[in-house]
Coordinates of C-alpha atoms in Angstrom, one line a residue:
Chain A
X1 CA -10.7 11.5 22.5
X2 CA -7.0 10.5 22.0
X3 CA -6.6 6.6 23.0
X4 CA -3.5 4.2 23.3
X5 CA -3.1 1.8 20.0
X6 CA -2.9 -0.9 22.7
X7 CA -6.4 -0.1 24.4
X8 CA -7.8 -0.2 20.5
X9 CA -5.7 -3.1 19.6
X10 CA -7.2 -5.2 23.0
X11 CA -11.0 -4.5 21.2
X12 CA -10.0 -5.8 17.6
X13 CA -10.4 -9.9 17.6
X14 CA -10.5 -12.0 14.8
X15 CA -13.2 -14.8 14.1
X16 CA -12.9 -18.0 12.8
X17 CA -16.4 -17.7 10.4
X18 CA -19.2 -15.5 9.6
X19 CA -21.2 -17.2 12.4
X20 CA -18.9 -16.2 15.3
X21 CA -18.3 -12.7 13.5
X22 CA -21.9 -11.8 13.7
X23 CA -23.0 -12.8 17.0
X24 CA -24.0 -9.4 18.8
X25 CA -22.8 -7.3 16.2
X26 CA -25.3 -3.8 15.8
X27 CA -23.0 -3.1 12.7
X28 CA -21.8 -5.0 10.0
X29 CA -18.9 -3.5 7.5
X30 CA -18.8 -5.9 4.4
X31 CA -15.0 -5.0 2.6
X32 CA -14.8 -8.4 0.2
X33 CA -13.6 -8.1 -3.2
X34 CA -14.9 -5.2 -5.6
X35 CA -17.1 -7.3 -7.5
X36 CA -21.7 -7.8 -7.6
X37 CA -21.6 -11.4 -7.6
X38 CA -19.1 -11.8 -4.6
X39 CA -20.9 -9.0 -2.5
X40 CA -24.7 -10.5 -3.3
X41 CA -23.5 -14.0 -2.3
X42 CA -21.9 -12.4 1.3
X43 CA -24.8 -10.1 2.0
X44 CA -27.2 -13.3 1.5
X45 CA -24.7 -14.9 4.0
X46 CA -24.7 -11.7 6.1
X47 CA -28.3 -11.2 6.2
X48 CA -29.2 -15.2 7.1
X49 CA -26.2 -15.3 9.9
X50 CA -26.9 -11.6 12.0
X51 CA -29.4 -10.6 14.3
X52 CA -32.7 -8.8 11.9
X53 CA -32.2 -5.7 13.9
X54 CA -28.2 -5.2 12.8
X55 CA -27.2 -2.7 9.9
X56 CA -25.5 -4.2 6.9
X57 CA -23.1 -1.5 5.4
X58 CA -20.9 -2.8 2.2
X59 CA -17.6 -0.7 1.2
X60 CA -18.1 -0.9 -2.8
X61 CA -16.7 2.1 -4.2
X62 CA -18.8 2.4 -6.7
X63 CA -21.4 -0.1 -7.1
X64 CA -25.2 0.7 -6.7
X65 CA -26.5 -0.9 -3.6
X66 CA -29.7 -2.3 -5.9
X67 CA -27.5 -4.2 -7.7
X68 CA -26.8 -7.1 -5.0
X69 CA -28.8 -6.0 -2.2
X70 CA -32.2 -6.7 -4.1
X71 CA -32.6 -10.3 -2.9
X72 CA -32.3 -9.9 1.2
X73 CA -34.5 -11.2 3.4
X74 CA -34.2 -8.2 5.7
X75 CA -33.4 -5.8 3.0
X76 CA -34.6 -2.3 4.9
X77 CA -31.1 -2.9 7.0
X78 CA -28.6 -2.8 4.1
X79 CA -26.9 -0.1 2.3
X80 CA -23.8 1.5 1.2
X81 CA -21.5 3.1 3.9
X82 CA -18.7 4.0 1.3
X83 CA -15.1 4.6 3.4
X84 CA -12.3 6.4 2.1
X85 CA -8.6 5.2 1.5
X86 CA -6.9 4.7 3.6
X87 CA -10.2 4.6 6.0
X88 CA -8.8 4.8 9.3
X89 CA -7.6 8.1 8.7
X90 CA -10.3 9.7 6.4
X91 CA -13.3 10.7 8.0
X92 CA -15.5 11.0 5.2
X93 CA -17.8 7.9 4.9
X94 CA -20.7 7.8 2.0
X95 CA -24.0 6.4 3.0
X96 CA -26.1 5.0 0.5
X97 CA -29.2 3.8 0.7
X98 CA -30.5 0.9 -1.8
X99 CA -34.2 1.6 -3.1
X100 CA -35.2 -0.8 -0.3
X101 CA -33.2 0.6 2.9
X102 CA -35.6 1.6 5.6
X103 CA -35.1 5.5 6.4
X104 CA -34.0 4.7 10.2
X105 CA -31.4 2.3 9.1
X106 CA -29.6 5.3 7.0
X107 CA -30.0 7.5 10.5
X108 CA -28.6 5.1 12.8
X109 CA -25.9 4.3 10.4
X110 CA -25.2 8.1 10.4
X111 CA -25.2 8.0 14.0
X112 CA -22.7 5.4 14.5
X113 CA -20.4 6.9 12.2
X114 CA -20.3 10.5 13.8
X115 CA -20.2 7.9 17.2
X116 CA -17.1 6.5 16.0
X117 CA -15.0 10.1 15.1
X118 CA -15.7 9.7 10.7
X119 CA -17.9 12.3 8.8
X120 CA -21.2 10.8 7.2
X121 CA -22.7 12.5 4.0
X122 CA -26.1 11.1 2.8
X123 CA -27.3 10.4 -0.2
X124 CA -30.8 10.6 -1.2
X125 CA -30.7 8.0 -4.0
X126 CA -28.5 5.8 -5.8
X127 CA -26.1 7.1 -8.7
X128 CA -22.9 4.9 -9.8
X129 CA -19.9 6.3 -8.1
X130 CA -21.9 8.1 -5.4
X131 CA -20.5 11.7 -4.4
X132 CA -16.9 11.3 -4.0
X133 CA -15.7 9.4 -6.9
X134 CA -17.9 11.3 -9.4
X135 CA -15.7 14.4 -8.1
X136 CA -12.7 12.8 -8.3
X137 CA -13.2 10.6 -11.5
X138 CA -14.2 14.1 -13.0
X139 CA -11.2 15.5 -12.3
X140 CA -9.1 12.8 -13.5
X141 CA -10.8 12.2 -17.0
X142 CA -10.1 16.0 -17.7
X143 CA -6.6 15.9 -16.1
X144 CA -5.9 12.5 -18.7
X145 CA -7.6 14.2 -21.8
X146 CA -5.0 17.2 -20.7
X147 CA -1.9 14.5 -20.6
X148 CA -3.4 12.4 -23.2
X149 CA -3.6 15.0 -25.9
X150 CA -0.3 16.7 -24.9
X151 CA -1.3 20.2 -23.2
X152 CA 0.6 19.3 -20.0
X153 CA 2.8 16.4 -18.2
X154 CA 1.5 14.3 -15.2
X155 CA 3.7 16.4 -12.8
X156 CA 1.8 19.7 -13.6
X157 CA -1.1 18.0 -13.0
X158 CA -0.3 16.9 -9.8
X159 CA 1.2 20.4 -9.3
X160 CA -1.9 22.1 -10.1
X161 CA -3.7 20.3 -7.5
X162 CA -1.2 20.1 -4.8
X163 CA -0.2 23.7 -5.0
X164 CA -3.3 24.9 -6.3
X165 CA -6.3 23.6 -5.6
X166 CA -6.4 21.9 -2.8
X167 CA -4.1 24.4 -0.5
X168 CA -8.0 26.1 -0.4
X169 CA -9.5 22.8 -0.5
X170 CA -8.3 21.2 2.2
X171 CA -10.3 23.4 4.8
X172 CA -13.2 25.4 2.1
X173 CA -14.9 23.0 -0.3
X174 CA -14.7 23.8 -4.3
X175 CA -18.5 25.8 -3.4
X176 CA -17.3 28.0 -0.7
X177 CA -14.4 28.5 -2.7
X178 CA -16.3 30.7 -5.0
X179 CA -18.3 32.0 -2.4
X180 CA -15.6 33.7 -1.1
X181 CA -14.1 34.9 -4.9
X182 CA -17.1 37.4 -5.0
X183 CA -18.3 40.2 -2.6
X184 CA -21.8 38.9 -3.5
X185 CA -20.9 35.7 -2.9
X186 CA -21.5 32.1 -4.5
X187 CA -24.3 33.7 -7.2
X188 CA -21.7 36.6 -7.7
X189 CA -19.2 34.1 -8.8
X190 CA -21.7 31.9 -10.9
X191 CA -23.1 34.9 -12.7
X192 CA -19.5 36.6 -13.1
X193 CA -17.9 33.7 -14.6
X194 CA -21.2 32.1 -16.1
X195 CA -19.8 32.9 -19.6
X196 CA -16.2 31.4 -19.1
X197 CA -17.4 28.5 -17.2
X198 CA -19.9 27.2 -19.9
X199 CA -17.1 27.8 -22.6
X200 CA -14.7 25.5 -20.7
X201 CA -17.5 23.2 -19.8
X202 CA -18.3 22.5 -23.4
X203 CA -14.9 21.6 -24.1
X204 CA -14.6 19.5 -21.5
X205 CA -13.4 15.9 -22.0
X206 CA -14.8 14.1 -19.0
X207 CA -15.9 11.2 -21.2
X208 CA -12.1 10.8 -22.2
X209 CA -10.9 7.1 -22.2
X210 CA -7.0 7.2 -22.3
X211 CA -5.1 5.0 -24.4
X212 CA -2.1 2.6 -23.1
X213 CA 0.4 4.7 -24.1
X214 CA -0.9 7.6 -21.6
X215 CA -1.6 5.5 -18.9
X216 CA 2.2 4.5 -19.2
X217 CA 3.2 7.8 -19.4
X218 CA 1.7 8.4 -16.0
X219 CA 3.0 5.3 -14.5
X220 CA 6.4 6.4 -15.3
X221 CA 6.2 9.5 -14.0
X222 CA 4.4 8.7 -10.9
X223 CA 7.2 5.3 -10.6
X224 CA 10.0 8.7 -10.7
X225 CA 8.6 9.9 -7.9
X226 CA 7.5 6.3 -6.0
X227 CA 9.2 3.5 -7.6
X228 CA 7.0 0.8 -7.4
X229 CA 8.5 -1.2 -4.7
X230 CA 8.2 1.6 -2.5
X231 CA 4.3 1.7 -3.0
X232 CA 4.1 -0.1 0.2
X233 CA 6.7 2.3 2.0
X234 CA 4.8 5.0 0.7
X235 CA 1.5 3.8 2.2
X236 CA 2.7 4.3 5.4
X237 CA 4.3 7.7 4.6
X238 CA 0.9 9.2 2.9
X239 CA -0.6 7.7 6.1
X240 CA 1.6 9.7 8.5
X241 CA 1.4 12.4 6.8
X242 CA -2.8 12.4 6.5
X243 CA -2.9 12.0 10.2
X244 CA -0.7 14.7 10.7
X245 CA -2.6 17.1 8.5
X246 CA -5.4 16.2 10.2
X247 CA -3.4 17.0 13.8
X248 CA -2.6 20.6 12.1
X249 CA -6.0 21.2 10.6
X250 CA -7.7 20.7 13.9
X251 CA -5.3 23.4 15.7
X252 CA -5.7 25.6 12.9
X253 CA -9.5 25.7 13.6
X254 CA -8.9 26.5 17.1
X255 CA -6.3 28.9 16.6
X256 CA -8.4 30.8 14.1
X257 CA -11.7 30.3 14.3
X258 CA -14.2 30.9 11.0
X259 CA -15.8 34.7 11.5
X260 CA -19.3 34.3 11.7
Chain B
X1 CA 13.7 32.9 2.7
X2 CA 11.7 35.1 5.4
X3 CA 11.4 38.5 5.2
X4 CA 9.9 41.3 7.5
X5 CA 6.6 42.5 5.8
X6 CA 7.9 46.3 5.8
X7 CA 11.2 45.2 3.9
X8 CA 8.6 44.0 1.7
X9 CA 6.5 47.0 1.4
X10 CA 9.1 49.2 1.1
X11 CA 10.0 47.9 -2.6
X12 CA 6.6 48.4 -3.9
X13 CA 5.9 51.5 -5.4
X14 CA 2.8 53.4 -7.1
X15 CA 2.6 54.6 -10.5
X16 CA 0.6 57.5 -11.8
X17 CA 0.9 55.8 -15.2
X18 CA 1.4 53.4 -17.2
X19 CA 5.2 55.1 -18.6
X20 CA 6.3 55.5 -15.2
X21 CA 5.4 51.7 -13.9
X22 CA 7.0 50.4 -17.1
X23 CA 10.3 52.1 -16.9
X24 CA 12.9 49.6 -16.0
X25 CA 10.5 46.7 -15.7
X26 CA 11.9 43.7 -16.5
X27 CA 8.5 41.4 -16.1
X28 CA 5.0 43.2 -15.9
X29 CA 1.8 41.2 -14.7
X30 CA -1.4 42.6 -16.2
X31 CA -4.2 42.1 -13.6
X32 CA -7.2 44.0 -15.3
X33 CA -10.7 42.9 -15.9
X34 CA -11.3 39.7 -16.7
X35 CA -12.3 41.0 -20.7
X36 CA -10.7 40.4 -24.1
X37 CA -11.3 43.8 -25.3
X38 CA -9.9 45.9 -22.2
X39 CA -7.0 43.1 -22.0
X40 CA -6.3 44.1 -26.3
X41 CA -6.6 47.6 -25.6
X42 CA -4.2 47.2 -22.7
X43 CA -1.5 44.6 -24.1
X44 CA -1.0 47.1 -27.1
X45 CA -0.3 49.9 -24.4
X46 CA 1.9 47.8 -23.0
X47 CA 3.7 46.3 -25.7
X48 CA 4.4 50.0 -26.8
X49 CA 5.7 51.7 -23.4
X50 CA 7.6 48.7 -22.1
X51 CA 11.0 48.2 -23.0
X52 CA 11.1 45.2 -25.8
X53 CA 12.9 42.4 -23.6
X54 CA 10.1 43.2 -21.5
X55 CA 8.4 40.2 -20.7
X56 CA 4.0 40.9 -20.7
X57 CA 2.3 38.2 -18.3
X58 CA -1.6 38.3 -18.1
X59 CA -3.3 37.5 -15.5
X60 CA -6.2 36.2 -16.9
X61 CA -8.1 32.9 -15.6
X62 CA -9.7 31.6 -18.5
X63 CA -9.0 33.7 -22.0
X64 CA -6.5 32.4 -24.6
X65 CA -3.7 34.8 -25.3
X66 CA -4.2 34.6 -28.7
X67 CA -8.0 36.3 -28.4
X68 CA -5.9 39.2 -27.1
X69 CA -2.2 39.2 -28.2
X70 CA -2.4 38.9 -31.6
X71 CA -1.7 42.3 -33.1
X72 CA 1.4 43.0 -30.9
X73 CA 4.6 44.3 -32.0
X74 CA 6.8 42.4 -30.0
X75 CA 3.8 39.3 -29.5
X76 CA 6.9 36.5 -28.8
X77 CA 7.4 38.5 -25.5
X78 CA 3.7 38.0 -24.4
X79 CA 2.4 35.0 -22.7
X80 CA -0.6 34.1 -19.8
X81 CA 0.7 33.8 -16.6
X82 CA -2.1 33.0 -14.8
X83 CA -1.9 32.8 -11.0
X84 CA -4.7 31.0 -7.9
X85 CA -6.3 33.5 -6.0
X86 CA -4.9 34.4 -3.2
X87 CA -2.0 35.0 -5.5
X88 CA 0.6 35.8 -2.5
X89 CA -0.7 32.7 -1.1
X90 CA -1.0 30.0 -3.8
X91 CA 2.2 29.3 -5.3
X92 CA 1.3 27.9 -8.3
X93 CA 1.2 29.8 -11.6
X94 CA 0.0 28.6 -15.3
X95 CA 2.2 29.7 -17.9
X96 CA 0.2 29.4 -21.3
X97 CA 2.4 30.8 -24.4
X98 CA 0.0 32.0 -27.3
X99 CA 0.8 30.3 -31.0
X100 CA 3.5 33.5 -31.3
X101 CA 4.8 33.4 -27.8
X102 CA 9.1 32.8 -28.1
X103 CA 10.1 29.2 -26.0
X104 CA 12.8 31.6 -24.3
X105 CA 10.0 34.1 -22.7
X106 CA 8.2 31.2 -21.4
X107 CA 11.4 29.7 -20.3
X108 CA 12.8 33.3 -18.6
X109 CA 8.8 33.7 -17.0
X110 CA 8.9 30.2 -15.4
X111 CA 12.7 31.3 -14.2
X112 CA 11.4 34.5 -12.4
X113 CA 8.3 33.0 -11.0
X114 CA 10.5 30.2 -9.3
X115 CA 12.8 32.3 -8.4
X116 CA 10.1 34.7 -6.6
X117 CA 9.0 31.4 -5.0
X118 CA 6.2 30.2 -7.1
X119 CA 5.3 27.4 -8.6
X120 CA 5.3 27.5 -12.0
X121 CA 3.7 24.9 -15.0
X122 CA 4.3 25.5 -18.4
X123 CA 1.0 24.2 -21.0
X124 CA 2.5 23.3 -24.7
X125 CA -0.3 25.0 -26.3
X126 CA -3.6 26.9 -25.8
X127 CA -6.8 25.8 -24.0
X128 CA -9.5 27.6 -22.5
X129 CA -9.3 27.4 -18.9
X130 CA -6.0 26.2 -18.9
X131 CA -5.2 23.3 -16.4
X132 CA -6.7 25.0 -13.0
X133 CA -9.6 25.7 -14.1
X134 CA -10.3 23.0 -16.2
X135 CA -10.0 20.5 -13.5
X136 CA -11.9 22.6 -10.9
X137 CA -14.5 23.3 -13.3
X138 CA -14.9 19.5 -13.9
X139 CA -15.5 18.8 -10.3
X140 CA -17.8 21.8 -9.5
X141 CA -20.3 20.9 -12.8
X142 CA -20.7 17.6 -11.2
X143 CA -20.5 18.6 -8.1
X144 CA -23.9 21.0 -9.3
X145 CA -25.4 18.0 -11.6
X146 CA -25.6 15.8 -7.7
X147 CA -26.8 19.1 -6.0
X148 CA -29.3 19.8 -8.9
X149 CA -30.5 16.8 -9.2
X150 CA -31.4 16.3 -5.3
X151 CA -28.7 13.3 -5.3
X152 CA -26.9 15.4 -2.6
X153 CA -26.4 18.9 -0.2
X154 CA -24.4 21.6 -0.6
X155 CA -23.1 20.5 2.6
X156 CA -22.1 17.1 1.7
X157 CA -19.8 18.4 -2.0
X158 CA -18.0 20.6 0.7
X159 CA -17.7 17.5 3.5
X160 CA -17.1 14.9 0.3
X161 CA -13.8 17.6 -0.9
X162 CA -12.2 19.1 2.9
X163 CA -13.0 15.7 4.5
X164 CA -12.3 12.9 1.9
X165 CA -10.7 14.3 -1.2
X166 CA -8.5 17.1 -0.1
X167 CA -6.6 15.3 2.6
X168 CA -5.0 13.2 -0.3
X169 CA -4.4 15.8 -2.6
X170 CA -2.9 18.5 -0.2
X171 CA -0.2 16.8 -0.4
X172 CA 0.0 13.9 -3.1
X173 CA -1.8 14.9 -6.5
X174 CA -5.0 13.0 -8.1
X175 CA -2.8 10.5 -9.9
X176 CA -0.1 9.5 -7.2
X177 CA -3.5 9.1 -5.3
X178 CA -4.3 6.1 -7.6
X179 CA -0.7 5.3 -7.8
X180 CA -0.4 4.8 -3.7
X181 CA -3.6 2.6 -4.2
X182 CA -3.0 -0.6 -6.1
X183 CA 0.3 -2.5 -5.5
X184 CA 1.6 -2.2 -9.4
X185 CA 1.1 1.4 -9.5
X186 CA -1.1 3.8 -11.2
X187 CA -1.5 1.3 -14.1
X188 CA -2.4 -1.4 -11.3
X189 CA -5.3 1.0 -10.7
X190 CA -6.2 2.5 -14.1
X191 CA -6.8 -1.4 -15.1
X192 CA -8.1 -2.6 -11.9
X193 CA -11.1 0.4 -12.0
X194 CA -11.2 0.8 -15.8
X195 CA -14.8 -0.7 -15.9
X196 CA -16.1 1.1 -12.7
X197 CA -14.5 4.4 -14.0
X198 CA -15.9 3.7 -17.0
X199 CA -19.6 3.5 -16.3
X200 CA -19.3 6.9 -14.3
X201 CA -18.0 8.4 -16.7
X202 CA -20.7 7.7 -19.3
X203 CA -22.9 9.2 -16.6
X204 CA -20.7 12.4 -15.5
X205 CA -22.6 15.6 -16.6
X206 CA -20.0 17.9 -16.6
X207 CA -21.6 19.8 -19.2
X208 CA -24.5 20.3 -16.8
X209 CA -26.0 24.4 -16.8
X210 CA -27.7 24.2 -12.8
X211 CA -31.0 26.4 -12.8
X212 CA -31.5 29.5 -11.0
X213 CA -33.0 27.2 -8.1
X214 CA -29.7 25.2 -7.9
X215 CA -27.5 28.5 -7.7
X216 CA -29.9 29.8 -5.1
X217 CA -29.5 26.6 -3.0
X218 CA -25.7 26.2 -2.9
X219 CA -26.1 30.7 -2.0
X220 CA -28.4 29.9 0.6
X221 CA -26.2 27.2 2.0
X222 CA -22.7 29.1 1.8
X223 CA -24.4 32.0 3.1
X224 CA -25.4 29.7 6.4
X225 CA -21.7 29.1 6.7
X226 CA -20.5 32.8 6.0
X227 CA -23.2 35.3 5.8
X228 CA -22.3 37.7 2.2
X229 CA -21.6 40.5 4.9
X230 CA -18.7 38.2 6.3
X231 CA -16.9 37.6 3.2
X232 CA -14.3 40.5 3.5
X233 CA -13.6 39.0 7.0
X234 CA -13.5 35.5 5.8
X235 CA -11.5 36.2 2.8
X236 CA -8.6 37.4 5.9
X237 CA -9.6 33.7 7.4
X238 CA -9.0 32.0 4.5
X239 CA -5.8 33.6 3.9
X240 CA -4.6 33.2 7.1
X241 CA -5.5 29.3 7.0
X242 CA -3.5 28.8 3.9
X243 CA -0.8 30.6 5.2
X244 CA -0.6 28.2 8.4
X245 CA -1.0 25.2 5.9
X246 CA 1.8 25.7 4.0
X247 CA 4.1 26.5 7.0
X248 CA 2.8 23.4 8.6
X249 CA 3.2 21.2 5.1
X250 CA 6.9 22.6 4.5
X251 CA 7.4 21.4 8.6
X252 CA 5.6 18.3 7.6
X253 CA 8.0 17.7 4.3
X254 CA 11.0 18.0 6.5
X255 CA 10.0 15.8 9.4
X256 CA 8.2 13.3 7.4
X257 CA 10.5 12.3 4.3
X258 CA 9.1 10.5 1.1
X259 CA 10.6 7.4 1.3
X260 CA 13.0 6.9 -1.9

């Protein structure tokens, strides 16, 4: 459903406190700075101030629910729904639930998310980083040992994903992208590159911790490309240009529909 | 430059053998089996047939060309070229020169591949699994540490790549991703995450070996999505999709400019 920004607009509205914030809300989206001690001081707020039966969802990136959910009154309504940025225009959302989050609250989370046009993925337990940045913080320690010890510049990097990888990722994950390498499939291209695989694995450097000078290296080349006080210009552009993608990918799927 | 596909057909020819392909090649592409000995036995067949400007690119994904193109003749004209599968598809290539490899081959290699409009980068020096694979093969060993360790689904690593991470990177790499994210930059967000990034990457396990269990599971799941049967019809799908997706991104580039 395509609306006008106006009709949206007309529902956003802006409180003066937490008290006038929470009254009748079924779900609450905590977005407050990235740090445990400001998050376990709002959620004791939060959890005091809305009604027992409303969901509690906090956007930390990467910290573990248990670590400032543990003291809640009502702690079986609180977990992590994890957005992505920018998170109006990336579906993905990462629920995760704290040791104490009541199965049903994780389901109608879920629920109101698909509701509300994002795509939900469920954790079973906590693990820093959850799903998404574990994939992507992966990636980027190996790309930084690659920079870091001199193989390659920041540009191929960005090349090799841009032009590489993610032309197949952007519509088959990094699975089904061996999946369809093999006639026999995902075990055909496990088994057939078992050897190579464990080779590269071993020398990977994923525990790699860059020093300054290659984290300036990258912010030089990355400020030839975006100079710094166009970051904000360039916000909006890599926003335009997701929500186009996302425009494209949805008429590619109708145009040419996955053979079953 | 567009071209009809029987203009393009018309200037590939079949060899009965290996003298006859060779004659008058200016740039050969070795595509055999992904094995050091049939890629020795093959590169010394080569080296001694093709003329000795010649310039030998391997095709292979993963082995250094100095496990296989050591005991050439002409060994500066040698390199790995290594292209994405679908190669007509996914411009990018990975030119890796071995210890003996000449700069001028490697810089006449990345000359023909942009010229034949691909996307060439050029590693200083040998790794296994160059830069492609390397950073794909960081993401999928997590990617089966979360699966074999009941964190996570199959499901959710494909919905956590095509729905969160790819929609960045399909057109802005991993590190302009950070770089868009903080106001200062890449630096502004290497700093402002070191200690989150940090304590996942202590607790990456990219040099995890999934059971047979794990392998099954992701089979199982892929094989929901397209059943083994399929694959020939999917691998058309896929190729198809990424052929839209660039068409749409180059359209995309030119109505939506990066702001300078």
């Amino acid at each position: 459903m395509i609306e006008d920004a106006s009709d949206v607009l007309a529902r956003i509205r802006l409180a003066d406190g937490l008290a006038e914030a929470l009254q009748d809300a079924a779900y609450v989206q905590e977005s407050a700075a990235e740090s445990a001690e400001v998050k376990r001081e709002l959620f004791e707020q939060l959890d005091a101030a809305a009604a027992p039966e409303a969901i509690l969802g906090s956007s930390t990136s990467a910290i573990p629910a248990s670590v400032f959910m543990g003291e809640l009154l009502h702690t079986g309504r609180a977990l992590v729904a994890h957005p992505v940025n920018p998170p109006h225009l990336i579906p993905l959302v990462e629920l995760c639930p704290s040791p104490w989050t009541a199965p049903e609250t994780v389901r109608r989370a879920a629920e109101i998310m698909r509701e509300v046009g994002q795509s939900p993925i469920v954790l079973s337990r906590e693990i820093e980083g959850f799903v998404l940045n574990r994939l992507q913080w992966a990636l980027l320690a190996e790309a930084m040992h690659l920079i870091g010890e001199g193989y390659c510049t920041p540009a191929d990097i960005e090349a090799a994903v841009t032009d590489g990888l993610a032309l197949r990722w952007s519509f088959i994950g990094p699975l089904e992208v061996g999946h369809l390498n093999a006639t026999a499939g995902f075990v055909g291209y496990a088994d057939g590159l078992a050897e190579a695989i464990a080779r590269v694995q071993q020398s990977l450097r994923t525990d790699y911790r860059p020093d300054r000078d290659t984290i300036m290296q990258v912010q030089e080349a990355m400020s030839a490309v975006t100079p710094v006080a166009r970051i904000p210009d360039a916000q909006l552009w890599r926003d335009r240009r997701i929500a186009a993608l996302r425009r494209r990918r949805a008429e590619d799927e109708r145009a040419m529909p996955r053979p079953r």
